[in-house]
Amino acid sequence: MAIVAIIGRPNVGKSTLFNRLVGSRDAIVNEFSGVTRDRHYGKSEWNGKEFTIIDTGGYVTGSDDVFEKEIRNQVSHALDEADMIIFVVDTADGLTDLDKEVANIIRPHSKNIVLASNKADNSEREMMSAEFYQLGMGQVFPISAINGSGTGDLLDEVVERLPEEAPKEESEFPKIAVVGRPNAGKSSFINQLTGQDRNIVTPVAGTTRDSINTHFNAYGFEFDFVDTAGLRKKSKVHEDLEFYSTLRTIKSIEESDVCILMIDATVGFNVQDVTIFSLIQRNKKGVVILINKWDLVENKTTNSIKEYEESIRERIAPFVDVPMVFVSVKDKQRLLKALDITLKVYENKNQKIRTSELNEFFLPLIDRYPPPATKGKFIKIKYVTMLPKPFPAFAFFANLPQYIKDPYKRFLENKLREQYDFTGIPVVISIKKK
């Protein structure tokens, strides 16, 4: 996807615009300048075209402040990476010397630049936006990021000028992304299977910066491996390359069929692992959890594996129908079993169930266990079908869908999993108007 970077001096409303464009509250918004020190990233879609948005910290020049230096570095690298720039200025403050400095920094990059004059909340402010034509960057788009006015015209211009997306090369083989925290053993896992030291392996966390594709054809298996850079906590993302490693990891997850989530057994399943698992789940990808370095865990008992699994399932609930394999990559223990389970998860993800079969199973079940009545109204589900999605998604048609709550949806999902094998696959249950 094309990448659009939001650039501007501090406190002009870049993060508010970012939240508006991605439809979330991911970026921290505060009235104090310099709050955004890391780059945030998200997806936006307009007029059928999808693109990635990067929210950068405010650009400050001539300062020795360590955070401002980092912000300058981040903006500089965002400029290098982006296909287009939204340059945000503040209508309320008017044209400042710092705006002019930022404009001078942007110009040499020869990027598509769209100038957005933010905080144009009324007709008087819109007129004041004309001042920014002095920057010589073409049309000025008056917007209000906080209430959304003018953002439609801005997005029309952005998608009109975005480069055409290159067609994806579809592989006939399953795509397996190997993801996890740095130094969990992802590169060693692929090296052991392929017999090649294609991926650099060192005891230093974060050696792998880019995603590396490896075609695997051995032991009766054939698929494309993607060995990704390790996902770090945001507080650990200090180096400029770390941001792009994280971005490419996320893209690898998006483009995969199944993700192998590598866990370092000596460290445990921590908050960052939960975050990565949630990212896989949100993207509706299959998942297999590999607990690596199990041979290094001390004081194991006969119940250690069971207790370890239960502790993980507590952290990933309610999606707990996930296969786990305890491996030692170094000693080549249970690696082929891990591949066998990964392939089974891929098959689970791609199974299709006929509508007639679904209704034969679900309708008698729903008659026996109907949704609870709400406000004296009885809810009836008359029909169920599998939707044409690249992941298992099911639509239940009801007379009063608004009254069917999450607990009953989980009941339907649990019964679906009991009847059909969706192990390792997130399942989407939606209730629609009959």
CSV table of C-alpha atoms in Angstrom, one decimal:
chain,number,residue,atom,x,y,z
A,1,MET,CA,0.0,0.0,0.0
A,2,ALA,CA,1.0,3.6,-0.5
A,3,ILE,CA,2.3,5.4,2.5
A,4,VAL,CA,1.1,8.9,3.5
A,5,ALA,CA,3.1,10.8,6.2
A,6,ILE,CA,1.5,13.6,8.2
A,7,ILE,CA,4.2,16.3,8.8
A,8,GLY,CA,4.1,19.7,10.6
A,9,ARG,CA,5.5,21.7,13.5
A,10,PRO,CA,4.3,20.7,17.0
A,11,ASN,CA,0.7,21.2,18.2
A,12,VAL,CA,-0.9,21.9,14.8
A,13,GLY,CA,-3.3,18.9,15.2
A,14,LYS,CA,-1.4,16.1,13.3
A,15,SER,CA,-2.5,13.4,15.8
A,16,THR,CA,-6.1,14.6,15.7
A,17,LEU,CA,-6.1,14.4,11.9
A,18,PHE,CA,-4.4,10.9,12.1
A,19,ASN,CA,-7.2,9.7,14.4
A,20,ARG,CA,-9.8,11.1,12.1
A,21,LEU,CA,-8.3,9.4,9.0
A,22,VAL,CA,-7.8,6.0,10.6
A,23,GLY,CA,-11.1,6.1,12.6
A,24,SER,CA,-9.5,5.4,16.0
A,25,ARG,CA,-8.0,7.0,19.0
A,26,ASP,CA,-4.6,5.4,18.6
A,27,ALA,CA,-2.5,8.6,18.7
A,28,ILE,CA,-2.2,10.5,22.0
A,29,VAL,CA,-3.7,13.9,21.7
A,30,ASN,CA,-2.8,16.7,24.1
A,31,GLU,CA,-2.9,20.5,24.2
A,32,PHE,CA,0.9,20.5,24.9
A,33,SER,CA,3.3,20.5,22.0
A,34,GLY,CA,5.6,17.5,21.4
A,35,VAL,CA,3.3,14.8,22.8
A,36,THR,CA,3.8,12.6,19.8
A,37,ARG,CA,7.4,11.4,20.0
A,38,ASP,CA,7.0,8.1,18.3
A,39,ARG,CA,5.5,7.6,14.8
A,40,HIS,CA,2.0,6.1,14.8
A,41,TYR,CA,0.8,4.1,11.9
A,42,GLY,CA,-2.6,3.0,10.7
A,43,LYS,CA,-4.8,2.3,7.7
A,44,SER,CA,-7.2,4.6,5.9
A,45,GLU,CA,-9.5,4.0,3.0
A,46,TRP,CA,-11.2,6.5,0.8
A,47,ASN,CA,-13.0,6.1,-2.5
A,48,GLY,CA,-12.1,2.4,-2.6
A,49,LYS,CA,-8.3,3.1,-2.2
A,50,GLU,CA,-6.5,1.9,0.9
A,51,PHE,CA,-3.3,3.4,2.2
A,52,THR,CA,-1.1,3.5,5.3
A,53,ILE,CA,-1.0,6.7,7.4
A,54,ILE,CA,2.1,7.7,9.5
A,55,ASP,CA,1.7,10.3,12.2
A,56,THR,CA,5.0,11.9,13.0
A,57,GLY,CA,6.2,14.0,15.9
A,58,GLY,CA,6.2,17.8,15.4
A,59,TYR,CA,9.3,19.1,13.5
A,60,VAL,CA,11.5,21.4,15.6
A,61,THR,CA,14.7,23.0,14.3
A,62,GLY,CA,17.6,24.6,16.1
A,63,SER,CA,17.0,22.8,19.4
A,64,ASP,CA,19.4,20.6,21.5
A,65,ASP,CA,16.5,18.9,23.3
A,66,VAL,CA,17.0,15.1,23.0
A,67,PHE,CA,13.3,14.5,22.3
A,68,GLU,CA,13.2,17.2,19.6
A,69,LYS,CA,16.3,15.7,18.0
A,70,GLU,CA,14.5,12.3,17.9
A,71,ILE,CA,11.4,13.9,16.4
A,72,ARG,CA,13.5,15.5,13.7
A,73,ASN,CA,15.0,12.1,12.9
A,74,GLN,CA,11.6,10.4,12.8
A,75,VAL,CA,10.2,13.1,10.5
A,76,SER,CA,13.3,12.8,8.2
A,77,HIS,CA,12.9,9.0,7.9
A,78,ALA,CA,9.1,9.3,7.4
A,79,LEU,CA,9.9,11.6,4.5
A,80,ASP,CA,12.2,9.0,3.0
A,81,GLU,CA,9.6,6.3,3.3
A,82,ALA,CA,6.4,8.1,2.3
A,83,ASP,CA,4.8,8.3,-1.1
A,84,MET,CA,2.9,11.5,-0.2
A,85,ILE,CA,3.0,14.1,2.5
A,86,ILE,CA,0.1,15.9,4.2
A,87,PHE,CA,1.7,19.1,5.5
A,88,VAL,CA,-0.4,20.4,8.4
A,89,VAL,CA,-0.4,24.1,9.5
A,90,ASP,CA,-2.5,25.9,12.1
A,91,THR,CA,-5.0,28.5,10.8
A,92,ALA,CA,-5.5,29.9,14.3
A,93,ASP,CA,-1.7,30.7,14.7
A,94,GLY,CA,-1.3,31.8,11.1
A,95,LEU,CA,1.9,31.4,9.1
A,96,THR,CA,4.9,31.1,11.4
A,97,ASP,CA,8.7,31.1,10.8
A,98,LEU,CA,8.7,27.4,11.9
A,99,ASP,CA,6.1,26.6,9.2
A,100,LYS,CA,8.4,28.1,6.6
A,101,GLU,CA,11.4,26.1,7.9
A,102,VAL,CA,9.4,22.9,7.8
A,103,ALA,CA,8.3,23.7,4.2
A,104,ASN,CA,12.0,24.3,3.2
A,105,ILE,CA,12.9,20.9,4.7
A,106,ILE,CA,10.1,19.1,2.8
A,107,ARG,CA,10.6,20.6,-0.6
A,108,PRO,CA,13.9,18.8,-1.5
A,109,HIS,CA,12.2,15.5,-1.1
A,110,SER,CA,10.2,16.0,-4.3
A,111,LYS,CA,7.2,14.3,-2.8
A,112,ASN,CA,3.5,14.8,-3.5
A,113,ILE,CA,2.6,17.4,-0.9
A,114,VAL,CA,-0.9,18.4,0.1
A,115,LEU,CA,-1.2,21.4,2.4
A,116,ALA,CA,-3.9,21.2,5.1
A,117,SER,CA,-4.8,24.3,7.1
A,118,ASN,CA,-6.1,22.8,10.3
A,119,LYS,CA,-8.5,24.4,12.9
A,120,ALA,CA,-10.5,26.2,10.2
A,121,ASP,CA,-13.6,25.7,12.3
A,122,ASN,CA,-15.7,28.5,10.7
A,123,SER,CA,-16.0,30.6,7.6
A,124,GLU,CA,-13.7,33.4,9.0
A,125,ARG,CA,-11.0,30.8,9.7
A,126,GLU,CA,-11.4,29.4,6.2
A,127,MET,CA,-10.7,32.8,4.7
A,128,MET,CA,-7.6,33.1,6.9
A,129,SER,CA,-6.2,29.9,5.4
A,130,ALA,CA,-5.4,31.9,2.2
A,131,GLU,CA,-2.3,33.2,4.0
A,132,PHE,CA,-0.6,29.8,3.5
A,133,TYR,CA,-0.5,30.2,-0.2
A,134,GLN,CA,2.7,32.2,0.5
A,135,LEU,CA,4.4,28.8,1.0
A,136,GLY,CA,4.1,28.1,-2.7
A,137,MET,CA,2.8,24.6,-2.3
A,138,GLY,CA,-0.3,24.8,-4.4
A,139,GLN,CA,-3.9,24.6,-3.2
A,140,VAL,CA,-4.6,25.0,0.5
A,141,PHE,CA,-7.2,22.7,2.0
A,142,PRO,CA,-9.0,24.3,5.0
A,143,ILE,CA,-10.0,21.5,7.5
A,144,SER,CA,-11.0,20.9,11.0
A,145,ALA,CA,-9.5,17.6,12.2
A,146,ILE,CA,-11.5,17.8,15.4
A,147,ASN,CA,-15.0,17.8,13.7
A,148,GLY,CA,-14.1,16.5,10.3
A,149,SER,CA,-15.1,19.4,8.1
A,150,GLY,CA,-13.0,19.7,4.9
A,151,THR,CA,-11.4,16.3,5.4
A,152,GLY,CA,-13.4,14.8,2.6
A,153,ASP,CA,-12.0,17.3,0.0
A,154,LEU,CA,-8.5,16.7,1.5
A,155,LEU,CA,-8.9,12.9,1.0
A,156,ASP,CA,-10.2,13.3,-2.5
A,157,GLU,CA,-7.0,15.1,-3.4
A,158,VAL,CA,-4.8,12.6,-1.6
A,159,VAL,CA,-6.2,9.5,-3.3
A,160,GLU,CA,-6.3,11.2,-6.6
A,161,ARG,CA,-2.5,11.8,-6.4
A,162,LEU,CA,-1.5,8.5,-4.8
A,163,PRO,CA,0.6,6.2,-7.0
A,164,GLU,CA,-1.3,3.2,-8.4
A,165,GLU,CA,-0.9,0.1,-6.3
A,166,ALA,CA,1.2,-2.6,-7.9
A,167,PRO,CA,-0.7,-5.8,-8.4
A,168,LYS,CA,0.1,-8.4,-5.7
A,169,GLU,CA,2.0,-11.5,-6.8
A,170,GLU,CA,-0.3,-14.3,-5.6
A,171,SER,CA,1.5,-17.4,-4.5
A,172,GLU,CA,0.0,-20.8,-5.0
A,173,PHE,CA,1.6,-21.8,-1.6
A,174,PRO,CA,0.5,-21.0,1.9
A,175,LYS,CA,2.2,-17.9,3.3
A,176,ILE,CA,3.5,-18.4,6.8
A,177,ALA,CA,4.7,-15.4,8.8
A,178,VAL,CA,7.1,-16.2,11.7
A,179,VAL,CA,6.5,-13.4,14.2
A,180,GLY,CA,7.4,-12.6,17.8
A,181,ARG,CA,9.5,-10.6,20.1
A,182,PRO,CA,13.2,-10.1,19.2
A,183,ASN,CA,15.5,-13.0,20.0
A,184,ALA,CA,12.7,-15.6,20.4
A,185,GLY,CA,14.4,-17.8,17.8
A,186,LYS,CA,12.5,-17.0,14.6
A,187,SER,CA,15.5,-16.9,12.3
A,188,SER,CA,17.0,-20.0,13.9
A,189,PHE,CA,13.7,-21.8,13.3
A,190,ILE,CA,13.8,-21.2,9.6
A,191,ASN,CA,17.5,-21.9,9.3
A,192,GLN,CA,17.1,-25.3,11.0
A,193,LEU,CA,14.3,-26.3,8.6
A,194,THR,CA,15.9,-25.0,5.4
A,195,GLY,CA,19.5,-26.0,6.3
A,196,GLN,CA,20.6,-22.6,5.2
A,197,ASP,CA,22.0,-19.7,7.2
A,198,ARG,CA,20.1,-17.2,5.1
A,199,ASN,CA,19.0,-15.3,8.2
A,200,ILE,CA,21.6,-13.7,10.4
A,201,VAL,CA,21.5,-15.2,13.9
A,202,THR,CA,23.2,-13.5,16.9
A,203,PRO,CA,22.5,-13.4,20.6
A,204,VAL,CA,21.8,-9.6,20.1
A,205,ALA,CA,18.0,-9.0,20.0
A,206,GLY,CA,16.8,-7.3,16.9
A,207,THR,CA,19.3,-8.6,14.4
A,208,THR,CA,16.6,-9.1,11.7
A,209,ARG,CA,15.5,-5.7,10.4
A,210,ASP,CA,13.7,-6.7,7.2
A,211,SER,CA,11.1,-9.3,6.4
A,212,ILE,CA,12.9,-12.1,4.4
A,213,ASN,CA,10.9,-14.5,2.2
A,214,THR,CA,12.0,-18.1,2.0
A,215,HIS,CA,10.4,-20.8,-0.1
A,216,PHE,CA,10.3,-24.1,1.8
A,217,ASN,CA,9.9,-27.5,0.1
A,218,ALA,CA,11.0,-30.4,2.2
A,219,TYR,CA,9.7,-33.2,4.4
A,220,GLY,CA,6.5,-33.3,2.4
A,221,PHE,CA,5.7,-29.6,3.1
A,222,GLU,CA,5.7,-26.7,0.7
A,223,PHE,CA,5.0,-23.1,1.6
A,224,ASP,CA,6.5,-19.6,1.7
A,225,PHE,CA,8.1,-18.6,5.0
A,226,VAL,CA,8.3,-14.9,6.0
A,227,ASP,CA,10.9,-14.4,8.7
A,228,THR,CA,10.1,-11.0,10.2
A,229,ALA,CA,11.9,-8.5,12.3
A,230,GLY,CA,11.0,-8.8,16.0
A,231,LEU,CA,8.2,-6.6,17.3
A,232,ARG,CA,9.4,-4.5,20.2
A,233,LYS,CA,7.6,-2.6,22.9
A,234,LYS,CA,7.1,1.1,21.8
A,235,SER,CA,9.4,2.2,24.7
A,236,LYS,CA,12.2,0.1,23.1
A,237,VAL,CA,11.8,1.6,19.6
A,238,HIS,CA,14.8,3.9,19.8
A,239,GLU,CA,16.6,3.4,16.5
A,240,ASP,CA,15.2,4.8,13.3
A,241,LEU,CA,15.2,1.4,11.6
A,242,GLU,CA,13.1,-0.2,14.4
A,243,PHE,CA,10.0,1.7,13.3
A,244,TYR,CA,10.2,0.4,9.8
A,245,SER,CA,11.0,-3.1,11.0
A,246,THR,CA,7.8,-3.0,13.0
A,247,LEU,CA,5.8,-1.6,10.0
A,248,ARG,CA,7.1,-4.4,7.8
A,249,THR,CA,6.3,-7.0,10.4
A,250,ILE,CA,2.7,-5.8,10.5
A,251,LYS,CA,2.6,-5.9,6.7
A,252,SER,CA,3.9,-9.5,6.8
A,253,ILE,CA,1.1,-10.4,9.2
A,254,GLU,CA,-1.4,-8.8,6.9
A,255,GLU,CA,-0.2,-10.6,3.8
A,256,SER,CA,0.2,-14.0,5.5
A,257,ASP,CA,-2.3,-16.9,5.8
A,258,VAL,CA,-1.0,-18.3,9.1
A,259,CYS,CA,1.3,-16.8,11.7
A,260,ILE,CA,3.7,-18.8,13.8
A,261,LEU,CA,4.0,-16.8,17.1
A,262,MET,CA,7.4,-17.7,18.6
A,263,ILE,CA,7.6,-17.4,22.4
A,264,ASP,CA,10.8,-17.6,24.5
A,265,ALA,CA,9.9,-20.1,27.2
A,266,THR,CA,12.6,-18.7,29.5
A,267,VAL,CA,11.0,-15.2,29.4
A,268,GLY,CA,7.4,-16.2,29.4
A,269,PHE,CA,4.3,-15.0,27.6
A,270,ASN,CA,4.2,-11.3,28.4
A,271,VAL,CA,2.4,-8.1,27.5
A,272,GLN,CA,4.2,-7.8,24.2
A,273,ASP,CA,3.3,-11.3,23.2
A,274,VAL,CA,-0.4,-10.5,23.9
A,275,THR,CA,-0.1,-7.5,21.7
A,276,ILE,CA,1.3,-9.5,18.8
A,277,PHE,CA,-1.4,-12.1,19.3
A,278,SER,CA,-4.1,-9.5,19.2
A,279,LEU,CA,-2.6,-8.0,16.0
A,280,ILE,CA,-2.8,-11.5,14.4
A,281,GLN,CA,-6.4,-11.9,15.6
A,282,ARG,CA,-7.5,-8.5,14.4
A,283,ASN,CA,-6.1,-9.3,11.0
A,284,LYS,CA,-8.1,-12.6,11.0
A,285,LYS,CA,-5.0,-14.8,10.4
A,286,GLY,CA,-4.5,-18.3,11.5
A,287,VAL,CA,-2.1,-18.7,14.5
A,288,VAL,CA,0.1,-21.4,16.0
A,289,ILE,CA,2.0,-20.6,19.2
A,290,LEU,CA,5.5,-22.2,19.4
A,291,ILE,CA,7.1,-22.1,22.9
A,292,ASN,CA,10.8,-22.2,22.0
A,293,LYS,CA,13.8,-22.9,24.4
A,294,TRP,CA,11.6,-25.3,26.4
A,295,ASP,CA,14.8,-27.3,27.0
A,296,LEU,CA,16.3,-24.4,29.0
A,297,VAL,CA,13.4,-24.1,31.4
A,298,GLU,CA,14.5,-25.4,34.8
A,299,ASN,CA,12.6,-27.3,37.5
A,300,LYS,CA,10.0,-28.7,35.1
A,301,THR,CA,7.4,-31.2,36.5
A,302,THR,CA,4.9,-33.5,34.8
A,303,ASN,CA,2.4,-30.7,34.9
A,304,SER,CA,4.6,-27.9,33.6
A,305,ILE,CA,3.4,-28.0,30.0
A,306,LYS,CA,-0.2,-28.0,31.0
A,307,GLU,CA,0.3,-25.1,33.5
A,308,TYR,CA,2.2,-23.1,30.9
A,309,GLU,CA,-0.6,-23.6,28.3
A,310,GLU,CA,-3.3,-22.6,30.8
A,311,SER,CA,-1.4,-19.5,31.7
A,312,ILE,CA,-1.2,-18.5,28.0
A,313,ARG,CA,-4.9,-19.2,27.4
A,314,GLU,CA,-5.8,-17.0,30.3
A,315,ARG,CA,-3.9,-14.1,28.6
A,316,ILE,CA,-5.4,-14.6,25.2
A,317,ALA,CA,-9.1,-15.3,26.2
A,318,PRO,CA,-11.7,-15.4,24.8
A,319,PHE,CA,-10.0,-16.8,21.6
A,320,VAL,CA,-8.4,-19.8,23.2
A,321,ASP,CA,-8.8,-22.4,20.5
A,322,VAL,CA,-5.2,-22.1,19.5
A,323,PRO,CA,-2.7,-24.9,19.1
A,324,MET,CA,0.6,-24.7,21.1
A,325,VAL,CA,3.8,-26.7,20.5
A,326,PHE,CA,6.7,-26.8,22.8
A,327,VAL,CA,9.9,-26.9,20.8
A,328,SER,CA,13.6,-26.6,21.0
A,329,VAL,CA,14.8,-25.0,17.8
A,330,LYS,CA,18.5,-25.5,18.8
A,331,ASP,CA,18.0,-29.3,19.3
A,332,LYS,CA,15.5,-29.6,16.4
A,333,GLN,CA,12.8,-31.0,18.7
A,334,ARG,CA,9.2,-31.2,17.4
A,335,LEU,CA,9.9,-28.8,14.5
A,336,LEU,CA,8.1,-31.0,12.0
A,337,LYS,CA,5.2,-31.4,14.3
A,338,ALA,CA,5.0,-27.6,14.4
A,339,LEU,CA,4.8,-27.5,10.5
A,340,ASP,CA,2.2,-30.3,10.5
A,341,ILE,CA,0.0,-28.3,12.8
A,342,THR,CA,0.6,-25.1,10.9
A,343,LEU,CA,-0.6,-26.7,7.7
A,344,LYS,CA,-3.7,-28.0,9.4
A,345,VAL,CA,-4.5,-24.5,10.6
A,346,TYR,CA,-4.2,-23.3,7.0
A,347,GLU,CA,-6.6,-26.0,5.9
A,348,ASN,CA,-9.0,-25.0,8.7
A,349,LYS,CA,-8.9,-21.3,7.5
A,350,ASN,CA,-9.8,-22.3,4.0
A,351,GLN,CA,-12.7,-24.7,4.6
A,352,LYS,CA,-16.1,-23.8,3.2
A,353,ILE,CA,-19.4,-25.0,4.7
A,354,ARG,CA,-22.5,-25.2,2.6
A,355,THR,CA,-25.5,-23.0,3.7
A,356,SER,CA,-27.8,-26.0,3.8
A,357,GLU,CA,-25.4,-27.9,6.2
A,358,LEU,CA,-25.1,-24.9,8.5
A,359,ASN,CA,-28.9,-24.5,8.7
A,360,GLU,CA,-29.4,-28.2,9.4
A,361,PHE,CA,-27.0,-27.9,12.3
A,362,PHE,CA,-27.9,-24.5,13.8
A,363,LEU,CA,-31.6,-24.0,13.4
A,364,PRO,CA,-32.6,-27.0,15.7
A,365,LEU,CA,-29.9,-25.9,18.1
A,366,ILE,CA,-31.2,-22.3,18.2
A,367,ASP,CA,-34.8,-23.6,18.7
A,368,ARG,CA,-33.6,-25.5,21.8
A,369,TYR,CA,-31.4,-22.6,23.1
A,370,PRO,CA,-32.9,-19.3,21.7
A,371,PRO,CA,-31.5,-15.9,22.4
A,372,PRO,CA,-32.9,-14.5,25.7
A,373,ALA,CA,-35.9,-12.2,25.3
A,374,THR,CA,-35.2,-8.5,25.7
A,375,LYS,CA,-37.8,-5.9,26.8
A,376,GLY,CA,-40.5,-8.5,26.4
A,377,LYS,CA,-39.6,-9.1,22.7
A,378,PHE,CA,-38.7,-12.6,21.4
A,379,ILE,CA,-35.8,-12.9,19.1
A,380,LYS,CA,-35.9,-15.3,16.3
A,381,ILE,CA,-33.0,-16.4,14.1
A,382,LYS,CA,-34.2,-17.9,10.8
A,383,TYR,CA,-31.2,-18.4,8.7
A,384,VAL,CA,-27.4,-18.7,8.7
A,385,THR,CA,-24.8,-18.6,5.9
A,386,MET,CA,-21.1,-18.5,5.5
A,387,LEU,CA,-19.9,-15.2,4.0
A,388,PRO,CA,-17.5,-15.0,1.0
A,389,LYS,CA,-14.5,-13.7,3.0
A,390,PRO,CA,-10.9,-14.8,3.1
A,391,PHE,CA,-11.5,-15.9,6.7
A,392,PRO,CA,-14.3,-17.8,8.4
A,393,ALA,CA,-17.2,-15.4,8.8
A,394,PHE,CA,-20.9,-16.3,9.4
A,395,ALA,CA,-24.0,-14.2,9.2
A,396,PHE,CA,-27.1,-15.1,11.3
A,397,PHE,CA,-30.3,-13.4,10.2
A,398,ALA,CA,-32.7,-12.4,12.9
A,399,ASN,CA,-35.8,-10.2,13.4
A,400,LEU,CA,-34.2,-8.1,16.1
A,401,PRO,CA,-30.4,-8.3,15.7
A,402,GLN,CA,-29.8,-5.3,17.9
A,403,TYR,CA,-30.9,-7.3,21.0
A,404,ILE,CA,-28.5,-10.2,20.5
A,405,LYS,CA,-25.5,-9.6,22.8
A,406,ASP,CA,-21.9,-10.8,22.8
A,407,PRO,CA,-22.5,-13.8,25.2
A,408,TYR,CA,-25.0,-15.4,22.8
A,409,LYS,CA,-22.6,-14.7,19.9
A,410,ARG,CA,-19.9,-16.5,21.9
A,411,PHE,CA,-22.3,-19.4,22.4
A,412,LEU,CA,-22.9,-19.6,18.6
A,413,GLU,CA,-19.1,-19.5,18.0
A,414,ASN,CA,-18.4,-22.2,20.6
A,415,LYS,CA,-21.1,-24.5,19.0
A,416,LEU,CA,-19.6,-23.8,15.6
A,417,ARG,CA,-16.1,-24.8,16.8
A,418,GLU,CA,-17.5,-28.0,18.4
A,419,GLN,CA,-19.1,-29.0,15.1
A,420,TYR,CA,-16.3,-27.9,12.7
A,421,ASP,CA,-12.6,-27.7,13.2
A,422,PHE,CA,-11.5,-24.0,13.3
A,423,THR,CA,-8.6,-24.5,15.6
A,424,GLY,CA,-6.2,-21.7,15.3
A,425,ILE,CA,-8.6,-19.5,13.3
A,426,PRO,CA,-10.4,-16.4,14.5
A,427,VAL,CA,-14.1,-16.7,13.6
A,428,VAL,CA,-16.4,-13.7,12.9
A,429,ILE,CA,-20.0,-14.0,13.9
A,430,SER,CA,-22.3,-11.2,12.7
A,431,ILE,CA,-26.1,-10.8,13.3
A,432,LYS,CA,-28.0,-9.2,10.5
A,433,LYS,CA,-31.6,-8.0,9.9
A,434,LYS,CA,-33.8,-10.7,8.5
